[in-house]
Short mmCIF file of C-alpha atoms and ligand atoms in Angstrom, two decimals:
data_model
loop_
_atom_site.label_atom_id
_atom_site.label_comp_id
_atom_site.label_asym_id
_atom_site.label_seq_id
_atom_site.Cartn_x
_atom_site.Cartn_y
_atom_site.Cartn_z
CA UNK A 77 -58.07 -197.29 106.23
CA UNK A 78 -60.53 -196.67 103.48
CA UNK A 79 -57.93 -196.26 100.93
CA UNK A 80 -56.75 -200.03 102.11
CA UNK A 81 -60.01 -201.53 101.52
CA UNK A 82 -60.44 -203.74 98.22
CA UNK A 83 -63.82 -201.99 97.76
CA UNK A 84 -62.52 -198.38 97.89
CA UNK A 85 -59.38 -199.42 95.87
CA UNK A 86 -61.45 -200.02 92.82
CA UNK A 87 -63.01 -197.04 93.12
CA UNK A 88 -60.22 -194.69 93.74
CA UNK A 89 -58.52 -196.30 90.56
CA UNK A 90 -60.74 -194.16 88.00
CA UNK A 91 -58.86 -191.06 87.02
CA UNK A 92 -61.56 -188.23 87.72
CA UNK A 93 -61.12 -186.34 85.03
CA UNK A 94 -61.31 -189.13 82.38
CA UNK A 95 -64.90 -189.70 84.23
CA UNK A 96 -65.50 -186.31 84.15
CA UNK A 97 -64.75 -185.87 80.51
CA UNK A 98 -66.70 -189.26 79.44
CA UNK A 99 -70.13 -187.48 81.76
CA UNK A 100 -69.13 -184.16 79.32
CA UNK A 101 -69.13 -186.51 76.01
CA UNK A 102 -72.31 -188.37 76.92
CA UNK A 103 -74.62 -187.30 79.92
CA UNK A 104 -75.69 -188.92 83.17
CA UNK A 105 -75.96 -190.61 84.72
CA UNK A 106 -73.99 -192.83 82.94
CA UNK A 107 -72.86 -196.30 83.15
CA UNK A 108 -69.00 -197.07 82.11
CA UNK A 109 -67.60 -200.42 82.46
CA UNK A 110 -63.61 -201.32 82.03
CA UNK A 111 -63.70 -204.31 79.82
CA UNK A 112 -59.58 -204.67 80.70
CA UNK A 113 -60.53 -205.32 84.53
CA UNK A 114 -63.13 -208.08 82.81
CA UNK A 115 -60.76 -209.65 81.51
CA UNK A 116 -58.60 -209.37 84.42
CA UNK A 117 -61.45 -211.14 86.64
CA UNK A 118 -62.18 -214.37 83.98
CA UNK A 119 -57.94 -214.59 84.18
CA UNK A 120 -58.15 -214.62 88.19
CA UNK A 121 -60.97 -217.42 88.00
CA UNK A 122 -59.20 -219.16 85.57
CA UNK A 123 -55.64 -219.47 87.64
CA UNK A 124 -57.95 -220.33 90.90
CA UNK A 125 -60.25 -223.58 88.69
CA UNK A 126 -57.70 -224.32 85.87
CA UNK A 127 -59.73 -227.44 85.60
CA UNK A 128 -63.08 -226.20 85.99
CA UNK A 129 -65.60 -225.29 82.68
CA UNK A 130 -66.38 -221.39 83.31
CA UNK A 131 -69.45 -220.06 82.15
CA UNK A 132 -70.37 -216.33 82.52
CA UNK A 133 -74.40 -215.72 83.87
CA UNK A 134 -75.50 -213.36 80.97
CA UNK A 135 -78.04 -212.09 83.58
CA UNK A 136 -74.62 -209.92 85.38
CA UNK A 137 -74.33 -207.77 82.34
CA UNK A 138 -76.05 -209.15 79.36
CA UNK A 139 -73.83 -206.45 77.11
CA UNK A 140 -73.08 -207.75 73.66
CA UNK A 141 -69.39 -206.26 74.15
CA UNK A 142 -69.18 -208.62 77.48
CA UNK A 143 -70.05 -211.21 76.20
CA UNK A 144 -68.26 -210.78 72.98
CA UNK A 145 -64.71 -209.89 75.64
CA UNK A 146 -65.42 -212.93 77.78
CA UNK A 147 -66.09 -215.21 74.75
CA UNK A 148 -63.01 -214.51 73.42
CA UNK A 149 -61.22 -215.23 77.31
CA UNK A 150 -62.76 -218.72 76.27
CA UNK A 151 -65.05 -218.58 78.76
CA UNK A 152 -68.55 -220.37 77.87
CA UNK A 153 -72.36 -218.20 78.51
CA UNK A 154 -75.27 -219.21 81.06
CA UNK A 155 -78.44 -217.70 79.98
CA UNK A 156 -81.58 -217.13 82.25
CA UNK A 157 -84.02 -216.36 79.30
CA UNK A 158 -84.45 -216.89 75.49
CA UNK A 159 -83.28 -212.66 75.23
CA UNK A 160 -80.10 -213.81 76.80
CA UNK A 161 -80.04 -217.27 74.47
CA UNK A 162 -80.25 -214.88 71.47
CA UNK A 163 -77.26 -212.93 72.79
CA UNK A 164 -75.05 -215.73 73.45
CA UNK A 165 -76.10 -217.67 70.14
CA UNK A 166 -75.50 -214.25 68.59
CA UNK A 167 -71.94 -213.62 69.50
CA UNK A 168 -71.25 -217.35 69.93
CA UNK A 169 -72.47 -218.57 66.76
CA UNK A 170 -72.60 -221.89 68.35
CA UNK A 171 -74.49 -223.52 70.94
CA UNK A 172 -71.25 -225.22 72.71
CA UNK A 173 -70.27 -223.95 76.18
CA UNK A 174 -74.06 -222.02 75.88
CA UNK A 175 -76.23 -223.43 78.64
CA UNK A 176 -79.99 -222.24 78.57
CA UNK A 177 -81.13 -222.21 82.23
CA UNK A 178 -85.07 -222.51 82.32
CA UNK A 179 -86.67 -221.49 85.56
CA UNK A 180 -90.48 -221.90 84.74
CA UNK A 181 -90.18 -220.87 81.04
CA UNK A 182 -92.91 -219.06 79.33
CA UNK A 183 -93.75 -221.27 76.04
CA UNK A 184 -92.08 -218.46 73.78
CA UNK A 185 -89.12 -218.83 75.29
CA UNK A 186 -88.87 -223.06 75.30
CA UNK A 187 -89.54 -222.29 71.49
CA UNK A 188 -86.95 -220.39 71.10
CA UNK A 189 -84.64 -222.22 72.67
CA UNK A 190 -85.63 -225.76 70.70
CA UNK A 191 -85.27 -223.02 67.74
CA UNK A 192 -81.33 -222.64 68.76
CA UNK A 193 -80.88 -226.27 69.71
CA UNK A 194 -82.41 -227.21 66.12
CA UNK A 195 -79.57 -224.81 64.63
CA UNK A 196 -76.91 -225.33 67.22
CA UNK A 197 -77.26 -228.90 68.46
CA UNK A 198 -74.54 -228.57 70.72
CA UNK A 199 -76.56 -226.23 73.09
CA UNK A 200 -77.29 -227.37 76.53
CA UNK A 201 -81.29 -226.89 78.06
CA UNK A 202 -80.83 -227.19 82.47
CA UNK A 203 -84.54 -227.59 82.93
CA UNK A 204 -85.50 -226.94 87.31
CA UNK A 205 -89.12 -229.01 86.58
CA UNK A 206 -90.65 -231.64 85.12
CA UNK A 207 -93.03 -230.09 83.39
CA UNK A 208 -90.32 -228.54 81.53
CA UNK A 209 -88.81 -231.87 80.50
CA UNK A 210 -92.31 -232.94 79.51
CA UNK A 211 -92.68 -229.12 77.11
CA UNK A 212 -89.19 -229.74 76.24
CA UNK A 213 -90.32 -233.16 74.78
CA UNK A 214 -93.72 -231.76 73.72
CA UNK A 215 -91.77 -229.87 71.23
CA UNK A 216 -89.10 -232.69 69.79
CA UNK A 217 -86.54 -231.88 72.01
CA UNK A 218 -83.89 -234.66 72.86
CA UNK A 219 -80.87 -232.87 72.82
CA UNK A 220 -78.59 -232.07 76.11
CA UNK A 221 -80.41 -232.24 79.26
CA UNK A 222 -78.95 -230.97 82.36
CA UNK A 223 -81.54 -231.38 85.70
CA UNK A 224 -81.41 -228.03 88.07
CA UNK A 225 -82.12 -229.74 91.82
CA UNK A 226 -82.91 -227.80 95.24
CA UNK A 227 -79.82 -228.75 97.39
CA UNK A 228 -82.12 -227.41 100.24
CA UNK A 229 -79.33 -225.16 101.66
CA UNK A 230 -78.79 -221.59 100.46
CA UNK A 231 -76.13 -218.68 101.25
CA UNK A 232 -75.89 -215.18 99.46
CA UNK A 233 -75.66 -211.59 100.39
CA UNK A 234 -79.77 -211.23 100.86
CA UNK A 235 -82.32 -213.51 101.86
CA UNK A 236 -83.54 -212.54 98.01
CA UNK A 237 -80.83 -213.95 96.60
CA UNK A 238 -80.34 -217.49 98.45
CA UNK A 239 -81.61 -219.23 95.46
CA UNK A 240 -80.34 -222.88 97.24
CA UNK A 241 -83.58 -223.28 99.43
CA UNK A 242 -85.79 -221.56 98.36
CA UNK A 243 -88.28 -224.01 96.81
CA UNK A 244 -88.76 -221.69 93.15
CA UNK A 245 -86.03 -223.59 91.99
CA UNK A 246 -84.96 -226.77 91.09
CA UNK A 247 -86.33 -230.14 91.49
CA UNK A 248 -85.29 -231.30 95.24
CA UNK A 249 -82.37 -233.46 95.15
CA UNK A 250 -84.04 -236.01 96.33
CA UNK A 251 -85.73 -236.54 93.46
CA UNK A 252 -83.18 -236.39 91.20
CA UNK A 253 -82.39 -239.66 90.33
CA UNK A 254 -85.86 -240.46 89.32
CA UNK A 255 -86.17 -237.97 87.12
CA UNK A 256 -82.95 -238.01 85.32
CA UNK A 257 -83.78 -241.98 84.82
CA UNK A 258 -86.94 -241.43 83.50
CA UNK A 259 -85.29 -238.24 81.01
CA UNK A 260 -82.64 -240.61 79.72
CA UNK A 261 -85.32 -243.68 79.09
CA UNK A 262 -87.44 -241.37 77.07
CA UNK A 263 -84.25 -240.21 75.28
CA UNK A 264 -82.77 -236.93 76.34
CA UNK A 265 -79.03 -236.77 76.00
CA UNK A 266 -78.39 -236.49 80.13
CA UNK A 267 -75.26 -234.64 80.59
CA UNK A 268 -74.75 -232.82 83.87
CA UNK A 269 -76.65 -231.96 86.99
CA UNK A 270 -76.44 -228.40 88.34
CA UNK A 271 -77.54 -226.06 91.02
CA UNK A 272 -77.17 -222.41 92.78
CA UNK A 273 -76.71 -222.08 95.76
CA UNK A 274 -77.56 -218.27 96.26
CA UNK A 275 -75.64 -214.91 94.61
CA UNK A 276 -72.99 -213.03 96.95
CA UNK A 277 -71.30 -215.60 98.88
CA UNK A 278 -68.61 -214.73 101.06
CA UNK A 279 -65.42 -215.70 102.73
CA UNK A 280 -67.29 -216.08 105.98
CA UNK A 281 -70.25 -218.36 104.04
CA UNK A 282 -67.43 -221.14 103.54
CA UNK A 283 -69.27 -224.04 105.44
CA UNK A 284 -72.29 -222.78 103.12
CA UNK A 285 -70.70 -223.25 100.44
CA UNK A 286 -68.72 -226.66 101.55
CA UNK A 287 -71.70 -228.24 102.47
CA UNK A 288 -73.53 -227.48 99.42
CA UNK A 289 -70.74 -228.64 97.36
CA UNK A 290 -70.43 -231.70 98.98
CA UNK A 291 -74.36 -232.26 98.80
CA UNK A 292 -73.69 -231.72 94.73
CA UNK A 293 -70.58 -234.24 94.88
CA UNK A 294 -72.96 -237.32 96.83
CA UNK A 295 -75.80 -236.48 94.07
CA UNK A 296 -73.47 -236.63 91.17
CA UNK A 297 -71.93 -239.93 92.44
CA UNK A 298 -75.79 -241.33 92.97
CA UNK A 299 -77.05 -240.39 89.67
CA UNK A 300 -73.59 -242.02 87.89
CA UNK A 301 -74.24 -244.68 89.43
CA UNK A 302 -77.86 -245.04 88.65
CA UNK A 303 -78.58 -243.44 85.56
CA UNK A 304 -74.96 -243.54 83.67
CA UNK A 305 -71.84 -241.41 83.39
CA UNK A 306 -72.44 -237.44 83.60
CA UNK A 307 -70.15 -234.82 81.33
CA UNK A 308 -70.69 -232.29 83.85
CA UNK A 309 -71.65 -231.02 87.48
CA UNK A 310 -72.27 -227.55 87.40
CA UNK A 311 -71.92 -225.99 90.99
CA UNK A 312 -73.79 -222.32 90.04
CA UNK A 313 -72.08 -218.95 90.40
CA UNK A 314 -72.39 -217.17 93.71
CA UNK A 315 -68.86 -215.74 94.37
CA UNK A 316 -69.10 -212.44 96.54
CA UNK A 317 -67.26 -208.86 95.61
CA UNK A 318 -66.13 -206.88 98.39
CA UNK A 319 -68.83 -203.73 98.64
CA UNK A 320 -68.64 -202.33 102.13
CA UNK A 321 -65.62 -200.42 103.04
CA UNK A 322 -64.88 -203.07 105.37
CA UNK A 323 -65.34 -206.17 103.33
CA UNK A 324 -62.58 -208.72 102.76
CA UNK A 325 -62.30 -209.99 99.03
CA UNK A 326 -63.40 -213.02 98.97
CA UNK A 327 -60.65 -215.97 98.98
CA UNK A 328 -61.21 -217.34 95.78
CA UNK A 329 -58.34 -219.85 96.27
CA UNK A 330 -60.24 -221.32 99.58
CA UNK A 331 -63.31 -221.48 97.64
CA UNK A 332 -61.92 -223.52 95.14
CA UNK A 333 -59.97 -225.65 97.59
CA UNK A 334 -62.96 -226.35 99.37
CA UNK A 335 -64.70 -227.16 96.26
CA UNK A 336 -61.80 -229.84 95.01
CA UNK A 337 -61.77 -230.83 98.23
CA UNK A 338 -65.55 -232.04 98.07
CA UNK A 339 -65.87 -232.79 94.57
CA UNK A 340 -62.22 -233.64 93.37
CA UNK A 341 -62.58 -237.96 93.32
CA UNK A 342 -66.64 -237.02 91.04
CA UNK A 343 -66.09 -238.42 87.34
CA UNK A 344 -67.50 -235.34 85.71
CA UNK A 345 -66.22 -231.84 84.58
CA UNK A 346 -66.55 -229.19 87.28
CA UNK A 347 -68.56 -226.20 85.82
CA UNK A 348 -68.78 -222.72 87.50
CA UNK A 349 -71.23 -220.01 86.23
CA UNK A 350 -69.90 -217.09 88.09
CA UNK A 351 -71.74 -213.20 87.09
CA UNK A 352 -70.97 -210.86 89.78
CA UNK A 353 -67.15 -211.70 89.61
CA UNK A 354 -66.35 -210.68 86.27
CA UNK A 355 -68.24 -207.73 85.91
CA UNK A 356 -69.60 -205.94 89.30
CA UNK A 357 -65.71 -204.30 90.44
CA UNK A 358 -65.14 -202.49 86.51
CA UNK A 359 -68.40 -200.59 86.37
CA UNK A 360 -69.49 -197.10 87.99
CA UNK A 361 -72.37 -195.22 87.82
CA UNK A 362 -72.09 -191.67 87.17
CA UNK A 363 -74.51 -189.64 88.23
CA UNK A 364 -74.91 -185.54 88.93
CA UNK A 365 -76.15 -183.29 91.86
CA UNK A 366 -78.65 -180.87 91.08
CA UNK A 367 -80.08 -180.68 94.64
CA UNK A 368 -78.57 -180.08 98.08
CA UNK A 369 -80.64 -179.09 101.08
CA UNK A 370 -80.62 -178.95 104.83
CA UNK A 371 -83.46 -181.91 105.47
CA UNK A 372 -83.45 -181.37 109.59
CA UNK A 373 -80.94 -184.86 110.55
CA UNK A 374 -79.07 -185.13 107.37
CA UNK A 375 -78.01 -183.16 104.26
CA UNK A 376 -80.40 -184.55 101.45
CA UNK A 377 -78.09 -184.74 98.41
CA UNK A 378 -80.39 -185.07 94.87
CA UNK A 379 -79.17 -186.84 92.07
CA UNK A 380 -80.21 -187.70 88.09
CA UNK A 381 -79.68 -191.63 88.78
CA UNK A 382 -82.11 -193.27 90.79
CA UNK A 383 -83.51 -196.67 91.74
CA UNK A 384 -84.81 -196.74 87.92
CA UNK A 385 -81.03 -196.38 87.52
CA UNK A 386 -79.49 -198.49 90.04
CA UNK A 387 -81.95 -201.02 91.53
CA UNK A 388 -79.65 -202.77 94.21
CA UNK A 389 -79.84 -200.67 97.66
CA UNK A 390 -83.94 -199.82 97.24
CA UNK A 391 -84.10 -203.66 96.37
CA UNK A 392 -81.74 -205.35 98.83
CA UNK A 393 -80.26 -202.56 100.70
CA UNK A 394 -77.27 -203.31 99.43
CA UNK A 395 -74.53 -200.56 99.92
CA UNK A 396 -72.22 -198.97 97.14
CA UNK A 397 -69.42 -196.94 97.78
CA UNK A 398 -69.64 -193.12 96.86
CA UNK A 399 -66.89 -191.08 95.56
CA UNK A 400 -67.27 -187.43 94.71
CA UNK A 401 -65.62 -186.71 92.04
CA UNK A 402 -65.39 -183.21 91.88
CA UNK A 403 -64.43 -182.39 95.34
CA UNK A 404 -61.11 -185.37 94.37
CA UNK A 405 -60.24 -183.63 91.47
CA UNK A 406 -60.62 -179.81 92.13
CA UNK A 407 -57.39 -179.97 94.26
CA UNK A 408 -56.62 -176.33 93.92
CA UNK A 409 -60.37 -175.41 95.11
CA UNK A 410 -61.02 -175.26 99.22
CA UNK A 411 -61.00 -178.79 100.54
CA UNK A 412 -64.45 -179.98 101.47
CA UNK A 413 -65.49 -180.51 105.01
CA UNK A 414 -67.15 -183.94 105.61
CA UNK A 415 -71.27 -183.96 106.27
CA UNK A 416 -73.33 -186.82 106.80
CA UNK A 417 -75.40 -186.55 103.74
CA UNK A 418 -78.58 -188.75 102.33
CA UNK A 419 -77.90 -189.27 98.48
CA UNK A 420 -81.76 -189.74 97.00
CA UNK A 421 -82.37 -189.90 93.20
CA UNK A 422 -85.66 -188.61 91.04
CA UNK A 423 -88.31 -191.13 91.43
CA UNK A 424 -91.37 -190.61 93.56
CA UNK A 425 -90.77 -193.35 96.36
CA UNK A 426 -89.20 -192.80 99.51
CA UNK A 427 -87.07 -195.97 99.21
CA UNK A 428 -85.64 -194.44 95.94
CA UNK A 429 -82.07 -193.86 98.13
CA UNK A 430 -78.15 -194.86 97.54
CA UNK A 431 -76.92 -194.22 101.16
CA UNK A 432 -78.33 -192.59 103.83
CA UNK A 433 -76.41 -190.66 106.65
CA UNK A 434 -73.03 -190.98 105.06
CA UNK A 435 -69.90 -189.00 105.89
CA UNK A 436 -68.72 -187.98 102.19
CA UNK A 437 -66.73 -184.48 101.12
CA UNK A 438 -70.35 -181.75 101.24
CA UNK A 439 -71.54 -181.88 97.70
CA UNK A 440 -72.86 -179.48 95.88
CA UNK A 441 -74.59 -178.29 93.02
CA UNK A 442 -73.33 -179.71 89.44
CA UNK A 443 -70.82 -182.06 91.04
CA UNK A 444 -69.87 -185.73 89.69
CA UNK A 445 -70.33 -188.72 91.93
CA UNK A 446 -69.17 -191.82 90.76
CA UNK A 447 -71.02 -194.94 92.35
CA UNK A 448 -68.59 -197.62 92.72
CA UNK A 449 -69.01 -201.56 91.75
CA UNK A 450 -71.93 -201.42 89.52
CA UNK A 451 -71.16 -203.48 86.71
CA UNK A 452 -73.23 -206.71 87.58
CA UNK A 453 -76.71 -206.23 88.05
CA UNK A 454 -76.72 -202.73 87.43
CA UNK A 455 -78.24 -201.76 83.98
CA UNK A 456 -79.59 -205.27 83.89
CA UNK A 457 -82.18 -204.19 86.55
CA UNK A 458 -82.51 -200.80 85.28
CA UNK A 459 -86.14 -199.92 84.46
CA UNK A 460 -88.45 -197.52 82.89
CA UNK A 461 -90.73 -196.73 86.54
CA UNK A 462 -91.87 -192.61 86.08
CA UNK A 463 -91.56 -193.07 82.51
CA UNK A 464 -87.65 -192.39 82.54
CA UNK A 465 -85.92 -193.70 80.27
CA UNK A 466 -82.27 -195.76 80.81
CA UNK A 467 -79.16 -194.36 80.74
CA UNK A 468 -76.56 -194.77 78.09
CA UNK A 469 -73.05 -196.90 78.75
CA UNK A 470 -69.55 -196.91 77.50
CA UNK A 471 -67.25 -199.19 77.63
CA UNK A 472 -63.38 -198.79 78.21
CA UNK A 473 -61.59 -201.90 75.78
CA UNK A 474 -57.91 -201.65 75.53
CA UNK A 475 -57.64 -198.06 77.85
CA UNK A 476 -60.26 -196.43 74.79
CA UNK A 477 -63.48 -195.22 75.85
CA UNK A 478 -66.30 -196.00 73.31
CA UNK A 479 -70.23 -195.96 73.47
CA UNK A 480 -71.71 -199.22 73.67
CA UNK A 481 -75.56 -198.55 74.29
CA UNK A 482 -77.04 -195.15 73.97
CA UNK A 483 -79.17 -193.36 76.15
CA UNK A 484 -83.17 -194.29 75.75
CA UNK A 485 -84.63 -190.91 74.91
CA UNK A 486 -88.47 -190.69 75.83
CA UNK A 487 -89.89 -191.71 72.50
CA UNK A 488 -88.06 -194.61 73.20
CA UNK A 489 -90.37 -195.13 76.06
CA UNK A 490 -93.59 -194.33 74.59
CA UNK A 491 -92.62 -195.51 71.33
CA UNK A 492 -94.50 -199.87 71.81
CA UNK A 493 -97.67 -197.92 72.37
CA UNK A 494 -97.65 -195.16 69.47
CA UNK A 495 -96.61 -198.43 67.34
CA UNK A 496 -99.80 -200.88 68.63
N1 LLP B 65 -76.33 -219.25 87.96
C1 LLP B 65 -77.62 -219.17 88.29
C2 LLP B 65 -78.50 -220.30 88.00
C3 LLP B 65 -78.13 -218.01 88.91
O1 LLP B 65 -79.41 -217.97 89.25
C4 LLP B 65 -77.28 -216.93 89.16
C5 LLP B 65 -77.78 -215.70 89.79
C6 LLP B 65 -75.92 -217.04 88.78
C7 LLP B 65 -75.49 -218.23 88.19
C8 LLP B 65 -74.91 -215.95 88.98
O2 LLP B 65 -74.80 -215.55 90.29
P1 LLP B 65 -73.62 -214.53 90.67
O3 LLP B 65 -72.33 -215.21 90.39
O4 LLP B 65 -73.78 -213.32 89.83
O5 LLP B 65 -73.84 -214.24 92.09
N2 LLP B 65 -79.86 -209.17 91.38
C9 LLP B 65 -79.13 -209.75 92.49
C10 LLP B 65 -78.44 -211.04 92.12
C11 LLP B 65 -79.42 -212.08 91.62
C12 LLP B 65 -78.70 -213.31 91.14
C13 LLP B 65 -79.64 -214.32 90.56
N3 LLP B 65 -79.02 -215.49 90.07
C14 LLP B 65 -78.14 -208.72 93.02
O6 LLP B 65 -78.07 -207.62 92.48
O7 LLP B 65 -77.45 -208.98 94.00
#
């Protein structure tokens, strides 16, 4: 039943009325995220790799109060750009357990980085190029190198997220021990290998996942044994959240089974960089109706959050559950007859759509919807397209609701061009 389903489960945990009093305090749509369930998630990756190094990927939820929660679980920050360097080196106040993942770096951002590493030498640089060993040395760099390779196999929930194959990143594996040989004669601290094999992976992508793995273990026993001992193999992030109604969790303890299995007899710590995990099952989106009409096959529901809000299903097509609020918490009021309904936000493209055709309680005017796992890569994709600006979040830290970012007001948008 849907009320069995992990998805749904999450979902049908928020009270409705604290929702609807947190829309009341602060507008929609509106982003809240639990921090407790955070912390729940880092505990549950924890008891599945006890031995494992776990980094959070910033690029989930780059929120200062995440990373400030999950840095205090003792879990370590992967960072995709020098904004998300300055975030980690800002709450970390260290550059240990902060790895700096460069995927073709602009120069302002290998600056900034050297910048960190020249304050915080213990920061680690994972460069996916050689060019970017060559810039990193261009600018006096010879601190911790990690080498990003192309495993040449990818898995994920979207062919836009199978990161693995796709040849943007990484130097092929192949080519790995060259290059690390050559970084470590021209003196570069060499400390780990890593690579991603795509975001999203589930249960049923286990053979993915074990064949990549043991691709990773092969390449970390090669370079050892040609180059010298490594600190660290660092097998990405990946692990897939149950969305759909009918989506198993994923088995976190096969995953990491598999993993030992593969890797268990490599002399090197086993790092995970996990995003999704920790973050996407404590957020909704809150969003209003303020439109409901009879559009011929469906019932076109209009909301205030839109694909400026929540980039995921016009992106990938990727599905969300959908809970209205009002029609679960009005209990005394008629009970609502299901419709297939189309739920479309402001923005002036067709694609700009959450679901379309689904069987949810009729809406109407001035009700609450929640949208249901949007913690990772929600407001991180969230844009300013139509000249809207984002919406505002709160976090929930110890049960207490608090504002963490406020809403952009439209002088925020315009604001870079009245100041140029
Ligand atoms: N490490 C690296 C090097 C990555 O590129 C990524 C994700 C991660 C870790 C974390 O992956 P996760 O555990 O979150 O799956 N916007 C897409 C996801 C893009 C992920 C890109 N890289 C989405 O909304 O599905």
């Amino acid at each position: 039943t849907l009320e069995g389903s992990p998805a749904v489960r999450r979902l049908t945990a928020w009270e409705p009325t604290r929702l609807e009093s947190l829309a009341g305090a602060y507008g929609t749509p509106l982003y809240v995220l639990d921090l407790d369930r955070v912390r729940e998630n880092a505990r549950r990756l924890e008891s599945a790799f006890p031995d494992a190094e776990i980094l959070y990927a910033v690029k989930a939820n780059a929120l200062s109060d995440v990373l400030e929660t999950l840095h205090g679980e003792g879990v370590g920050l992967e960072c995709a750009s020098a904004g998300e360097l300055r975030r980690a080196v800002a709450v970390t106040d260290s550059g240990a357990d902060v790895h700096y993942t460069a995927v073709n770096p602009p120069a302002r951002d290998l600056d900034i980085a050297v910048e960190a590493w020249e304050e915080h030498p213990e920061l680690t640089i994972t460069a996916g190029a050689e060019d970017t060993i060559d810039r990193l040395e261009e600018r006096g760099y010879d601190g911790r190198l990690c080498l990003r390779v192309n495993p040449g196999i990818g898995a994920g929930h979207h062919e836009k997220v199978q990161t693995g194959a796709n040849a943007k990143f990484g130097v092929p594996a192949e080519r790995a021990v060259d290059v690390l040989a050559d970084a470590a004669d021209r003196g570069f601290d060499v400390v780990g290998i890593h690579a991603h094999v795509g975001s999203g992976v589930s249960s049923d992508q286990l053979d993915a996942h074990r064949e990549f793995v043991s691709r990773m273990g092969e390449l970390a026993r090669s370079v050892t044994e040609a180059v010298g001992d490594l600190e660290f193999l660092d097998i990405g992030g990946g692990f897939g959240v149950p969305y759909r109604e009918d989506d198993a969790p994923l088995d976190l303890e096969a995953v990491a089974d598999a993993t030992r299995e593969a890797v268990g007899d490599v002399d090197a710590q086993l790092t995970i960089e996990p995003g999704r995990y920790f973050v996407a099952d404590a957020g909704v989106l809150l969003t209003e109706v303020n439109t409901v009409k009879d559009a011929r096959e469906t019932t076109l529901v209009g909301v205030d959050a839109g694909m400026t809000t929540l980039l995921r299903p016009a992106m990938y097509d990727a599905y969300h559950p959908i809970r209205n609020l009002t029609a679960d918490s009005s209990d005394t009021e008629r009970s609502r007859e299901e419709t297939a309904q189309t739920i479309a936000g402001p923005i002036c493209e067709s694609g700009d759509v959450f679901c379309a055709d689904r069987k949810l309680p009729a809406s109407e005017r001035g009700d609450l919807l929640a949208i249901g796992n949007t913690g990772a890569y929600g407001y991180e994709m969230a844009n300013q397209y139509n000249s809207r600006p984002r919406p505002a979040s709160v976090v929930i830290d110890d049960g207490v609701a608090r504002l963490a970012r406020r809403r952009e007001t439209i002088d925020d948008v315009t604001r870079v061009e009245r100041e140029s």
